[in-house]
Each structure stands twice: as structure tokens, then as C-alpha cells.
PDB file of C-alpha atoms in Angstrom:
ATOM      1  CA  MET A   1      79.655 104.532  71.194  1.00  0.00           C
ATOM      2  CA  THR A   2      79.206 104.827  75.029  1.00  0.00           C
ATOM      3  CA  ARG A   3      82.408 105.602  77.241  1.00  0.00           C
ATOM      4  CA  MET A   4      82.565 105.713  80.742  1.00  0.00           C
ATOM      5  CA  PRO A   5      82.373 108.805  82.464  1.00  0.00           C
ATOM      6  CA  LEU A   6      85.659 110.486  83.909  1.00  0.00           C
ATOM      7  CA  ALA A   7      86.593 112.818  86.059  1.00  0.00           C
ATOM      8  CA  VAL A   8      90.153 113.341  87.209  1.00  0.00           C
ATOM      9  CA  SER A   9      92.236 116.082  88.611  1.00  0.00           C
ATOM     10  CA  LEU A  10      95.842 115.281  88.729  1.00  0.00           C
ATOM     11  CA  PHE A  11      97.073 116.370  91.767  1.00  0.00           C
ATOM     12  CA  SER A  12     101.056 117.048  92.861  1.00  0.00           C
ATOM     13  CA  MET A  13     104.458 115.494  92.300  1.00  0.00           C
ATOM     14  CA  ALA A  14     106.721 116.295  95.378  1.00  0.00           C
ATOM     15  CA  ALA A  15     107.551 119.840  95.559  1.00  0.00           C
ATOM     16  CA  GLU A  16     111.561 119.098  94.776  1.00  0.00           C
ATOM     17  CA  THR A  17     110.661 117.166  91.735  1.00  0.00           C
ATOM     18  CA  LEU A  18     109.115 119.629  90.203  1.00  0.00           C
ATOM     19  CA  THR A  19     111.625 122.133  91.126  1.00  0.00           C
ATOM     20  CA  PRO A  20     115.257 121.825  89.711  1.00  0.00           C
ATOM     21  CA  ALA A  21     117.734 123.518  91.573  1.00  0.00           C
ATOM     22  CA  ASN A  22     117.924 126.112  89.132  1.00  0.00           C
ATOM     23  CA  GLY A  23     114.616 127.253  90.653  1.00  0.00           C
ATOM     24  CA  TYR A  24     112.653 126.976  87.532  1.00  0.00           C
ATOM     25  CA  PRO A  25     109.466 125.071  87.027  1.00  0.00           C
ATOM     26  CA  VAL A  26     109.938 121.559  85.000  1.00  0.00           C
ATOM     27  CA  PRO A  27     108.104 120.820  81.937  1.00  0.00           C
ATOM     28  CA  LEU A  28     105.444 118.036  82.244  1.00  0.00           C
ATOM     29  CA  SER A  29     105.383 117.299  78.046  1.00  0.00           C
ATOM     30  CA  PRO A  30     108.575 115.340  76.700  1.00  0.00           C
ATOM     31  CA  PRO A  31     111.023 117.367  74.557  1.00  0.00           C
ATOM     32  CA  LEU A  32     110.962 117.781  70.733  1.00  0.00           C
ATOM     33  CA  PRO A  33     111.494 114.151  69.266  1.00  0.00           C
ATOM     34  CA  ALA A  34     114.843 113.608  67.642  1.00  0.00           C
ATOM     35  CA  ILE A  35     113.408 112.978  64.284  1.00  0.00           C
ATOM     36  CA  SER A  36     111.462 116.562  64.253  1.00  0.00           C
ATOM     37  CA  LYS A  37     114.288 118.322  63.537  1.00  0.00           C
ATOM     38  CA  THR A  38     114.748 117.170  59.943  1.00  0.00           C
ATOM     39  CA  LEU A  39     111.282 116.639  59.016  1.00  0.00           C
ATOM     40  CA  GLU A  40     110.460 120.160  60.455  1.00  0.00           C
ATOM     41  CA  LEU A  41     112.951 122.030  58.224  1.00  0.00           C
ATOM     42  CA  ASN A  42     111.999 119.981  54.954  1.00  0.00           C
ATOM     43  CA  ARG A  43     108.747 121.044  55.715  1.00  0.00           C
ATOM     44  CA  ALA A  44     109.734 124.485  56.007  1.00  0.00           C
ATOM     45  CA  PHE A  45     111.560 124.879  52.752  1.00  0.00           C
ATOM     46  CA  THR A  46     108.310 122.826  50.923  1.00  0.00           C
ATOM     47  CA  ALA A  47     106.349 125.735  52.358  1.00  0.00           C
ATOM     48  CA  SER A  48     108.789 128.391  51.529  1.00  0.00           C
ATOM     49  CA  SER A  49     108.243 127.366  47.944  1.00  0.00           C
ATOM     50  CA  LYS A  50     104.583 127.214  47.589  1.00  0.00           C
ATOM     51  CA  SER A  51     103.593 130.452  49.789  1.00  0.00           C
ATOM     52  CA  SER A  52     105.821 132.434  47.303  1.00  0.00           C
ATOM     53  CA  LEU A  53     103.387 130.982  44.645  1.00  0.00           C
ATOM     54  CA  PHE A  54     100.476 131.376  46.395  1.00  0.00           C
ATOM     55  CA  SER A  55      97.436 133.880  45.051  1.00  0.00           C
ATOM     56  CA  LEU A  56      93.801 133.681  45.913  1.00  0.00           C
ATOM     57  CA  SER A  57      90.344 135.024  43.832  1.00  0.00           C
ATOM     58  CA  LYS A  58      87.387 136.040  44.695  1.00  0.00           C
ATOM     59  CA  THR A  59      85.766 132.562  45.506  1.00  0.00           C
ATOM     60  CA  ASP A  60      88.314 131.809  48.118  1.00  0.00           C
ATOM     61  CA  LEU A  61      87.046 134.287  50.508  1.00  0.00           C
ATOM     62  CA  LEU A  62      85.117 132.963  53.552  1.00  0.00           C
ATOM     63  CA  PHE A  63      83.715 136.433  54.284  1.00  0.00           C
ATOM     64  CA  GLU A  64      84.223 140.014  53.227  1.00  0.00           C
ATOM     65  CA  ASP A  65      82.419 143.463  53.864  1.00  0.00           C
ATOM     66  CA  GLU A  66      83.860 146.797  54.236  1.00  0.00           C
ATOM     67  CA  TRP A  67      86.190 146.114  57.458  1.00  0.00           C
ATOM     68  CA  LEU A  68      87.030 142.539  57.347  1.00  0.00           C
ATOM     69  CA  VAL A  69      88.408 139.978  55.244  1.00  0.00           C
ATOM     70  CA  ALA A  70      88.522 136.077  55.693  1.00  0.00           C
ATOM     71  CA  VAL A  71      90.130 133.003  53.961  1.00  0.00           C
ATOM     72  CA  ASN A  72      90.724 129.336  54.238  1.00  0.00           C
ATOM     73  CA  LYS A  73      94.180 129.435  54.543  1.00  0.00           C
ATOM     74  CA  PRO A  74      95.593 126.227  53.104  1.00  0.00           C
ATOM     75  CA  GLN A  75      97.409 123.427  54.818  1.00  0.00           C
ATOM     76  CA  GLY A  76     101.294 124.789  54.210  1.00  0.00           C
ATOM     77  CA  ILE A  77     100.990 128.214  53.384  1.00  0.00           C
ATOM     78  CA  TYR A  78     102.740 130.667  56.106  1.00  0.00           C
ATOM     79  CA  CYS A  79      99.884 133.343  57.273  1.00  0.00           C
ATOM     80  CA  GLU A  80     102.083 136.096  55.723  1.00  0.00           C
ATOM     81  CA  SER A  81     101.541 134.790  52.293  1.00  0.00           C
ATOM     82  CA  VAL A  82      98.453 135.148  53.037  1.00  0.00           C
ATOM     83  CA  LEU A  83      98.366 138.722  53.967  1.00  0.00           C
ATOM     84  CA  SER A  84     100.159 139.517  50.742  1.00  0.00           C
ATOM     85  CA  ALA A  85      97.945 137.215  48.489  1.00  0.00           C
ATOM     86  CA  VAL A  86      94.686 139.276  50.162  1.00  0.00           C
ATOM     87  CA  HIS A  87      96.192 142.659  49.504  1.00  0.00           C
ATOM     88  CA  LYS A  88      97.092 141.916  45.846  1.00  0.00           C
ATOM     89  CA  LEU A  89      93.590 140.548  45.099  1.00  0.00           C
ATOM     90  CA  LEU A  90      91.987 143.808  46.716  1.00  0.00           C
ATOM     91  CA  ASN A  91      94.287 145.889  44.835  1.00  0.00           C
ATOM     92  CA  ASP A  92      93.374 144.398  41.748  1.00  0.00           C
ATOM     93  CA  ASN A  93      90.145 145.174  42.858  1.00  0.00           C
ATOM     94  CA  GLY A  94      90.670 149.081  43.350  1.00  0.00           C
ATOM     95  CA  GLU A  95      90.897 148.972  47.174  1.00  0.00           C
ATOM     96  CA  GLN A  96      94.515 150.590  47.124  1.00  0.00           C
ATOM     97  CA  GLN A  97      94.338 152.456  50.485  1.00  0.00           C
ATOM     98  CA  LEU A  98      93.603 149.090  52.984  1.00  0.00           C
ATOM     99  CA  LYS A  99      96.077 149.148  55.761  1.00  0.00           C
ATOM    100  CA  LEU A 100      95.849 145.166  56.158  1.00  0.00           C
ATOM    101  CA  HIS A 101      96.446 143.055  59.116  1.00  0.00           C
ATOM    102  CA  LEU A 102      96.283 139.912  60.153  1.00  0.00           C
ATOM    103  CA  ALA A 103      93.776 139.434  63.354  1.00  0.00           C
ATOM    104  CA  ASN A 104      95.210 135.991  63.873  1.00  0.00           C
ATOM    105  CA  ARG A 105      97.365 134.054  63.103  1.00  0.00           C
ATOM    106  CA  LEU A 106      97.350 129.952  62.559  1.00  0.00           C
ATOM    107  CA  ASP A 107     100.197 127.655  62.399  1.00  0.00           C
ATOM    108  CA  ARG A 108     102.204 126.932  59.093  1.00  0.00           C
ATOM    109  CA  ASP A 109     100.244 123.305  58.116  1.00  0.00           C
ATOM    110  CA  THR A 110      96.834 124.790  60.189  1.00  0.00           C
ATOM    111  CA  SER A 111      94.394 125.367  57.944  1.00  0.00           C
ATOM    112  CA  GLY A 112      90.934 127.275  58.030  1.00  0.00           C
ATOM    113  CA  VAL A 113      89.749 130.409  59.154  1.00  0.00           C
ATOM    114  CA  THR A 114      92.026 133.318  59.020  1.00  0.00           C
ATOM    115  CA  LEU A 115      90.765 136.615  59.434  1.00  0.00           C
ATOM    116  CA  ILE A 116      91.982 139.862  58.112  1.00  0.00           C
ATOM    117  CA  THR A 117      90.911 143.516  59.183  1.00  0.00           C
ATOM    118  CA  LYS A 118      91.235 146.681  56.610  1.00  0.00           C
ATOM    119  CA  SER A 119      92.230 149.437  58.907  1.00  0.00           C
ATOM    120  CA  HIS A 120      94.143 149.821  61.919  1.00  0.00           C
ATOM    121  CA  GLN A 121      91.158 150.628  64.144  1.00  0.00           C
ATOM    122  CA  VAL A 122      89.347 147.411  63.051  1.00  0.00           C
ATOM    123  CA  ALA A 123      92.413 145.881  63.889  1.00  0.00           C
ATOM    124  CA  ALA A 124      92.629 147.132  67.489  1.00  0.00           C
ATOM    125  CA  LYS A 125      89.534 146.496  68.445  1.00  0.00           C
ATOM    126  CA  LEU A 126      89.691 142.765  66.969  1.00  0.00           C
ATOM    127  CA  VAL A 127      93.196 142.202  69.132  1.00  0.00           C
ATOM    128  CA  GLN A 128      91.263 143.399  72.084  1.00  0.00           C
ATOM    129  CA  ALA A 129      87.998 140.875  71.514  1.00  0.00           C
ATOM    130  CA  PHE A 130      90.890 137.843  71.073  1.00  0.00           C
ATOM    131  CA  THR A 131      93.183 138.965  74.102  1.00  0.00           C
ATOM    132  CA  GLN A 132      89.685 139.313  76.693  1.00  0.00           C
ATOM    133  CA  HIS A 133      88.978 135.735  74.851  1.00  0.00           C
ATOM    134  CA  THR A 134      85.485 136.865  73.619  1.00  0.00           C
ATOM    135  CA  VAL A 135      86.195 135.194  70.234  1.00  0.00           C
ATOM    136  CA  ASN A 136      84.859 131.512  70.289  1.00  0.00           C
ATOM    137  CA  LYS A 137      87.419 129.317  68.156  1.00  0.00           C
ATOM    138  CA  SER A 138      86.831 126.101  67.089  1.00  0.00           C
ATOM    139  CA  TYR A 139      89.277 123.528  65.809  1.00  0.00           C
ATOM    140  CA  ILE A 140      88.555 119.690  63.944  1.00  0.00           C
ATOM    141  CA  ALA A 141      92.159 117.537  64.188  1.00  0.00           C
ATOM    142  CA  PHE A 142      92.384 113.779  63.703  1.00  0.00           C
ATOM    143  CA  CYS A 143      94.250 112.291  66.046  1.00  0.00           C
ATOM    144  CA  VAL A 144      95.988 108.701  66.126  1.00  0.00           C
ATOM    145  CA  GLY A 145      96.885 107.706  69.467  1.00  0.00           C
ATOM    146  CA  THR A 146      95.002 105.696  72.566  1.00  0.00           C
ATOM    147  CA  VAL A 147      90.971 105.494  72.785  1.00  0.00           C
ATOM    148  CA  PRO A 148      89.827 108.329  75.175  1.00  0.00           C
ATOM    149  CA  LYS A 149      87.250 106.945  77.872  1.00  0.00           C
ATOM    150  CA  TRP A 150      85.249 110.588  77.557  1.00  0.00           C
ATOM    151  CA  ASP A 151      83.146 112.221  75.063  1.00  0.00           C
ATOM    152  CA  ASN A 152      83.775 115.625  76.620  1.00  0.00           C
ATOM    153  CA  ILE A 153      86.433 116.957  78.501  1.00  0.00           C
ATOM    154  CA  VAL A 154      87.858 120.570  79.412  1.00  0.00           C
ATOM    155  CA  ILE A 155      92.087 120.124  80.142  1.00  0.00           C
ATOM    156  CA  LYS A 156      93.883 123.182  82.555  1.00  0.00           C
ATOM    157  CA  SER A 157      97.603 123.676  82.117  1.00  0.00           C
ATOM    158  CA  GLY A 158     100.211 125.491  82.173  1.00  0.00           C
ATOM    159  CA  HIS A 159     102.063 126.630  78.986  1.00  0.00           C
ATOM    160  CA  GLY A 160     105.656 128.381  77.833  1.00  0.00           C
ATOM    161  CA  ARG A 161     109.459 127.709  76.826  1.00  0.00           C
ATOM    162  CA  SER A 162     111.802 125.397  78.192  1.00  0.00           C
ATOM    163  CA  LYS A 163     115.072 126.532  78.528  1.00  0.00           C
ATOM    164  CA  HIS A 164     115.649 124.931  75.036  1.00  0.00           C
ATOM    165  CA  GLY A 165     113.049 127.326  73.567  1.00  0.00           C
ATOM    166  CA  ALA A 166     110.563 124.598  72.968  1.00  0.00           C
ATOM    167  CA  TRP A 167     106.731 125.121  73.797  1.00  0.00           C
ATOM    168  CA  ARG A 168     105.587 122.717  77.116  1.00  0.00           C
ATOM    169  CA  VAL A 169     103.135 122.003  78.842  1.00  0.00           C
ATOM    170  CA  TYR A 170     103.441 122.836  82.850  1.00  0.00           C
ATOM    171  CA  ALA A 171     101.379 122.050  85.771  1.00  0.00           C
ATOM    172  CA  THR A 172      98.940 124.615  86.811  1.00  0.00           C
ATOM    173  CA  SER A 173     100.069 125.209  89.996  1.00  0.00           C
ATOM    174  CA  ASP A 174     103.459 126.947  87.894  1.00  0.00           C
ATOM    175  CA  VAL A 175     101.077 129.250  85.926  1.00  0.00           C
ATOM    176  CA  GLY A 176     103.088 132.780  87.127  1.00  0.00           C
ATOM    177  CA  ARG A 177     106.110 131.469  87.693  1.00  0.00           C
ATOM    178  CA  SER A 178     109.223 132.613  85.468  1.00  0.00           C
ATOM    179  CA  LEU A 179     111.003 130.655  82.575  1.00  0.00           C
ATOM    180  CA  PRO A 180     114.529 130.745  81.273  1.00  0.00           C
ATOM    181  CA  GLY A 181     114.601 133.473  79.329  1.00  0.00           C
ATOM    182  CA  GLY A 182     112.322 135.964  81.592  1.00  0.00           C
ATOM    183  CA  SER A 183     109.036 134.710  80.186  1.00  0.00           C
ATOM    184  CA  ILE A 184     106.158 133.404  82.784  1.00  0.00           C
ATOM    185  CA  VAL A 185     104.045 130.225  82.797  1.00  0.00           C
ATOM    186  CA  LYS A 186     100.819 131.197  81.366  1.00  0.00           C
ATOM    187  CA  ASN A 187      97.655 129.222  82.144  1.00  0.00           C
ATOM    188  CA  MET A 188      96.061 127.094  79.124  1.00  0.00           C
ATOM    189  CA  GLU A 189      92.912 125.592  78.671  1.00  0.00           C
ATOM    190  CA  THR A 190      91.052 123.646  75.862  1.00  0.00           C
ATOM    191  CA  SER A 191      87.462 121.985  75.262  1.00  0.00           C
ATOM    192  CA  PHE A 192      87.744 118.874  73.539  1.00  0.00           C
ATOM    193  CA  GLN A 193      84.780 116.296  72.044  1.00  0.00           C
ATOM    194  CA  VAL A 194      84.892 113.500  70.665  1.00  0.00           C
ATOM    195  CA  ILE A 195      83.505 113.394  67.036  1.00  0.00           C
ATOM    196  CA  SER A 196      84.403 109.961  66.060  1.00  0.00           C
ATOM    197  CA  VAL A 197      86.676 106.485  66.542  1.00  0.00           C
ATOM    198  CA  ASN A 198      87.847 104.579  63.737  1.00  0.00           C
ATOM    199  CA  GLY A 199      85.436 106.066  61.543  1.00  0.00           C
ATOM    200  CA  VAL A 200      82.554 105.403  64.139  1.00  0.00           C
ATOM    201  CA  SER A 201      80.438 108.760  65.478  1.00  0.00           C
ATOM    202  CA  SER A 202      80.272 108.933  69.010  1.00  0.00           C
ATOM    203  CA  ALA A 203      76.800 108.875  70.086  1.00  0.00           C
ATOM    204  CA  SER A 204      77.187 111.857  71.949  1.00  0.00           C
ATOM    205  CA  GLU A 205      76.381 114.885  70.288  1.00  0.00           C
ATOM    206  CA  LYS A 206      75.428 117.194  72.939  1.00  0.00           C
ATOM    207  CA  ARG A 207      77.929 118.569  75.614  1.00  0.00           C
ATOM    208  CA  GLU A 208      76.637 117.020  78.561  1.00  0.00           C
ATOM    209  CA  GLU A 209      78.342 117.314  82.098  1.00  0.00           C
ATOM    210  CA  GLU A 210      82.274 117.717  81.081  1.00  0.00           C
ATOM    211  CA  ASN A 211      84.863 115.743  82.444  1.00  0.00           C
ATOM    212  CA  ALA A 212      88.108 117.536  83.421  1.00  0.00           C
ATOM    213  CA  ILE A 213      91.539 117.622  84.015  1.00  0.00           C
ATOM    214  CA  VAL A 214      94.008 119.766  85.728  1.00  0.00           C
ATOM    215  CA  VAL A 215      97.083 118.832  85.052  1.00  0.00           C
ATOM    216  CA  GLU A 216      99.991 118.959  88.168  1.00  0.00           C
ATOM    217  CA  GLU A 217     102.064 116.061  86.579  1.00  0.00           C
ATOM    218  CA  LYS A 218     103.154 114.288  83.417  1.00  0.00           C
ATOM    219  CA  SER A 219     100.439 112.360  81.383  1.00  0.00           C
ATOM    220  CA  SER A 220      99.675 108.840  81.981  1.00  0.00           C
ATOM    221  CA  HIS A 221      99.999 108.425  78.534  1.00  0.00           C
ATOM    222  CA  ALA A 222     102.700 106.194  77.280  1.00  0.00           C
ATOM    223  CA  THR A 223     103.109 106.972  73.316  1.00  0.00           C
ATOM    224  CA  CYS A 224     102.395 103.443  71.780  1.00  0.00           C
ATOM    225  CA  GLU A 225     105.179 101.775  69.666  1.00  0.00           C
ATOM    226  CA  CYS A 226     102.202  99.147  68.110  1.00  0.00           C
ATOM    227  CA  ASP A 227     100.663 100.883  65.573  1.00  0.00           C
ATOM    228  CA  LEU A 228      97.743  97.861  65.898  1.00  0.00           C
ATOM    229  CA  GLU A 229      96.818  99.186  69.500  1.00  0.00           C
ATOM    230  CA  LYS A 230      96.492 103.187  67.904  1.00  0.00           C
ATOM    231  CA  ALA A 231      92.813 104.559  66.883  1.00  0.00           C
ATOM    232  CA  GLU A 232      91.968 107.350  64.488  1.00  0.00           C
ATOM    233  CA  VAL A 233      90.398 109.328  66.826  1.00  0.00           C
ATOM    234  CA  LEU A 234      88.658 112.941  65.309  1.00  0.00           C
ATOM    235  CA  VAL A 235      87.865 115.810  67.967  1.00  0.00           C
ATOM    236  CA  ARG A 236      86.531 119.282  67.913  1.00  0.00           C
ATOM    237  CA  ALA A 237      88.753 121.465  70.205  1.00  0.00           C
ATOM    238  CA  CYS A 238      87.916 125.018  71.861  1.00  0.00           C
ATOM    239  CA  PRO A 239      90.573 126.545  73.205  1.00  0.00           C
ATOM    240  CA  SER A 240      89.491 129.462  75.699  1.00  0.00           C
ATOM    241  CA  SER A 241      93.113 130.766  76.036  1.00  0.00           C
ATOM    242  CA  GLY A 242      94.924 131.628  72.760  1.00  0.00           C
ATOM    243  CA  ARG A 243      98.473 129.806  73.421  1.00  0.00           C
ATOM    244  CA  THR A 244     100.534 128.800  70.652  1.00  0.00           C
ATOM    245  CA  HIS A 245     100.330 125.602  69.653  1.00  0.00           C
ATOM    246  CA  GLN A 246      97.831 124.850  72.661  1.00  0.00           C
ATOM    247  CA  ILE A 247      95.605 122.070  70.977  1.00  0.00           C
ATOM    248  CA  ARG A 248      98.506 120.422  69.656  1.00  0.00           C
ATOM    249  CA  LEU A 249     100.314 120.141  73.203  1.00  0.00           C
ATOM    250  CA  HIS A 250      96.847 118.981  75.100  1.00  0.00           C
ATOM    251  CA  CYS A 251      96.406 116.565  72.518  1.00  0.00           C
ATOM    252  CA  GLN A 252      99.650 115.400  73.002  1.00  0.00           C
ATOM    253  CA  TYR A 253      99.095 115.150  76.403  1.00  0.00           C
ATOM    254  CA  LEU A 254      95.858 113.234  76.183  1.00  0.00           C
ATOM    255  CA  GLY A 255      97.382 110.432  74.688  1.00  0.00           C
ATOM    256  CA  ILE A 256      95.530 111.745  71.083  1.00  0.00           C
ATOM    257  CA  PRO A 257      98.878 113.327  69.329  1.00  0.00           C
ATOM    258  CA  ILE A 258      97.407 114.677  65.961  1.00  0.00           C
ATOM    259  CA  ARG A 259      98.523 112.609  62.715  1.00  0.00           C
ATOM    260  CA  GLY A 260     101.602 114.175  61.339  1.00  0.00           C
ATOM    261  CA  ASP A 261     102.652 116.414  63.955  1.00  0.00           C
ATOM    262  CA  VAL A 262     105.969 115.773  64.135  1.00  0.00           C
ATOM    263  CA  LYS A 263     106.994 118.217  67.364  1.00  0.00           C
ATOM    264  CA  TYR A 264     104.028 116.357  69.159  1.00  0.00           C
ATOM    265  CA  GLU A 265     104.762 112.925  69.491  1.00  0.00           C
ATOM    266  CA  GLY A 266     102.260 112.663  66.424  1.00  0.00           C
ATOM    267  CA  VAL A 267     102.640 110.066  63.711  1.00  0.00           C
ATOM    268  CA  HIS A 268     103.845 111.351  60.093  1.00  0.00           C
ATOM    269  CA  GLU A 269     104.036 107.296  58.505  1.00  0.00           C
ATOM    270  CA  TRP A 270     100.556 105.881  59.591  1.00  0.00           C
ATOM    271  CA  LYS A 271      99.111 102.755  57.478  1.00  0.00           C
ATOM    272  CA  GLY A 272     101.289 102.985  54.300  1.00  0.00           C
ATOM    273  CA  ALA A 273     100.970 106.903  53.948  1.00  0.00           C
ATOM    274  CA  ARG A 274     103.314 109.592  54.935  1.00  0.00           C
ATOM    275  CA  TYR A 275     102.036 113.221  56.148  1.00  0.00           C
ATOM    276  CA  GLU A 276     103.836 116.122  54.989  1.00  0.00           C
ATOM    277  CA  GLY A 277     102.159 118.273  57.784  1.00  0.00           C
ATOM    278  CA  HIS A 278      99.719 118.251  61.053  1.00  0.00           C
ATOM    279  CA  GLN A 279      95.958 117.404  60.290  1.00  0.00           C
ATOM    280  CA  LEU A 280      94.498 120.503  62.497  1.00  0.00           C
ATOM    281  CA  HIS A 281      91.876 123.021  60.819  1.00  0.00           C
ATOM    282  CA  ALA A 282      90.381 125.988  62.459  1.00  0.00           C
ATOM    283  CA  GLU A 283      86.733 125.410  61.440  1.00  0.00           C
ATOM    284  CA  SER A 284      85.001 128.760  62.576  1.00  0.00           C
ATOM    285  CA  LEU A 285      85.862 131.908  64.450  1.00  0.00           C
ATOM    286  CA  ALA A 286      82.320 133.564  66.377  1.00  0.00           C
ATOM    287  CA  PHE A 287      82.375 137.085  67.224  1.00  0.00           C
ATOM    288  CA  GLU A 288      80.738 140.717  67.755  1.00  0.00           C
ATOM    289  CA  HIS A 289      81.380 142.536  64.551  1.00  0.00           C
ATOM    290  CA  PRO A 290      83.498 145.454  65.408  1.00  0.00           C
ATOM    291  CA  VAL A 291      81.974 147.858  63.930  1.00  0.00           C
ATOM    292  CA  LYS A 292      78.346 146.442  63.118  1.00  0.00           C
ATOM    293  CA  ARG A 293      78.100 145.378  66.803  1.00  0.00           C
ATOM    294  CA  GLY A 294      75.902 142.025  65.543  1.00  0.00           C
ATOM    295  CA  PRO A 295      77.165 138.550  66.246  1.00  0.00           C
ATOM    296  CA  LEU A 296      79.485 137.167  63.444  1.00  0.00           C
ATOM    297  CA  LEU A 297      80.205 133.451  62.502  1.00  0.00           C
ATOM    298  CA  ILE A 298      82.588 132.406  60.141  1.00  0.00           C
ATOM    299  CA  ARG A 299      82.968 128.831  58.763  1.00  0.00           C
ATOM    300  CA  ALA A 300      85.581 126.774  56.773  1.00  0.00           C
ATOM    301  CA  PRO A 301      84.904 124.309  54.775  1.00  0.00           C
ATOM    302  CA  LEU A 302      85.765 120.889  55.990  1.00  0.00           C
ATOM    303  CA  PRO A 303      89.304 119.419  54.697  1.00  0.00           C
ATOM    304  CA  LEU A 304      89.161 116.409  52.959  1.00  0.00           C
ATOM    305  CA  TRP A 305      90.968 114.432  55.601  1.00  0.00           C
ATOM    306  CA  ALA A 306      88.051 115.381  57.812  1.00  0.00           C
ATOM    307  CA  SER A 307      84.896 114.747  55.353  1.00  0.00           C
ATOM    308  CA  GLN A 308      86.027 111.693  54.397  1.00  0.00           C
ATOM    309  CA  GLU A 309      86.522 110.368  58.062  1.00  0.00           C
ATOM    310  CA  LEU A 310      83.092 111.830  58.643  1.00  0.00           C
ATOM    311  CA  GLY A 311      81.729 109.860  55.214  1.00  0.00           C
ATOM    312  CA  LEU A 312      80.627 113.218  53.700  1.00  0.00           C
TER     313      LEU A 312
END
């Protein structure tokens, strides 16, 4: 599959358009769709029920040593329930003195690598690694939207909460500015690679020169109302920063919202099927072991929706 190269840097709207009378920067992504409130509430109730019954066996562990344990978190399970399940599993195996901590958090409906530390000291080292962005993260997302005109792209934007409390995309030039509630706009950067479109693998397997989008205005991708005009796009996303809902927000901005992601304009009904959660998977974490100091790569098996799309 061949695409035309794209080099985009989106510059700026007039200053008075970006700054309302109250002085706060204007979010560039749309507010949450009205339908998302009811659907998200139903999903939360379902996840609470599933999470209360969640348990693990040793075969569910992706990695374990004296200091760390990693689990492949299922979709629709809260991270706190994973932590409780790991604690019970290790206690049943005679490791009662452990002080377990979540080293990373995934959204309720995001599956994949969840890393847990076994002591305060190791937890502190990994917090520092995540804060300093020395942990390399890779995600797979199933998107439905416009066919990308790029194979590889880096998108840079601002990130913050709007006055209604929702996470939104802001202009890069707004980074550092104050938002309602006292927070500030932070930088947000994600690299994307197209894996397949409509089940056809991308011809570009190696990461060549990347195109770049520096966000300064609203996205040119309008949500498509006609299902026949939408494409199924499988992407790999590597966030440089670690902002809440980062990949989901950037997929929305790029015109390829994640299937099932009703908060960010993703379809929840598609080709006769209904999706009860978004299809985003934390594929891998790569970092320096906090004690042994050697490189460590932890990978989670692909979920069924990804392996089916890839014909595996």
C-alpha cells in the first residue's frame, strides 16, 4: 500500500480566536458526545462487576522476578483489581511481606502490559523512569475513520482539562498556560505507524523519515457520518509523553478514532456488531531493570481483534 508523503505543520488561528474573554486557551478537540455519558456509565457498572470477580493464575503472568511482576490486563478490568489479584496470587504462593505498587496505569478498557513493583524502593525508581520518559511504550489500536495519507507520523500538541473537566487537545503554543481549576496545558507527543488498512498490511515496514503535525488549530478531519466512507485502520502508537487518554485523543484528532471509544467519537456499532469498550492494547514496555540495570522488554500477546485483523 503506497501513500503520498505528508509534511504538515498546522499554524495558527488568530490569537483572539484561541483566547476567549476569560483568558483561558480554547480546546481544539470537540466536547464529549452526548451519547457517551449513558454508554460510559453502563460500561463502568459492567466493569465493576467483572473486576470484583477477577482472579489470576501463574500462567497469566507475563514476567516475574524478585522485584517486578507484569500481567496482561484484560479489557474492562480496573487496574486496582489487577493489583488485588496479583497480591492474592503472590500471597497464596507464600510472599506475604510484599508491598505492591502499580508502576503504570491503563484505562479501564485498555488491555495489555500492566507492571507492578514489589517494594517501595523499586516503585520509586520506576516512577522516576516513567517521569523522565526513559520507558518505551508501544500500543496497538483498531481505528475506524479516514484513510491516513501517511505511513509514519509524529503528532505534537497540548493536553489538558477543559472547564467541563474533560481531557482535550490544545494548541502546542498553549503549553504552559493556565486552565480552569488551576492546572496547566502540558505537552503531548505520539508517534504513529500504520499497520494495515481494511485488512491490507502497509507496505512500509521500516520507519523512514517521519512526517510531523504540530497542532495549532482544530483538526481538518470531520467525523464521517456514512459508514461506507470509513476505513478500518490498525495503527501502532508510541507515546513519548504519558498524558491521560493521550493515544485516544491523538487518534481522534487524526481522524481515526478508536473503535468503541465513545468518548472520543469512535464508533460503538460497526458492521452489525456492538462494541462495549475501546480497542486499544498496551503491546510492550521496554526499560532498564531498576535493580539489575540490564535492558528489559515485556510484551503482551495480541488481543483477538488485532490478531484477526493481521490474519494471525
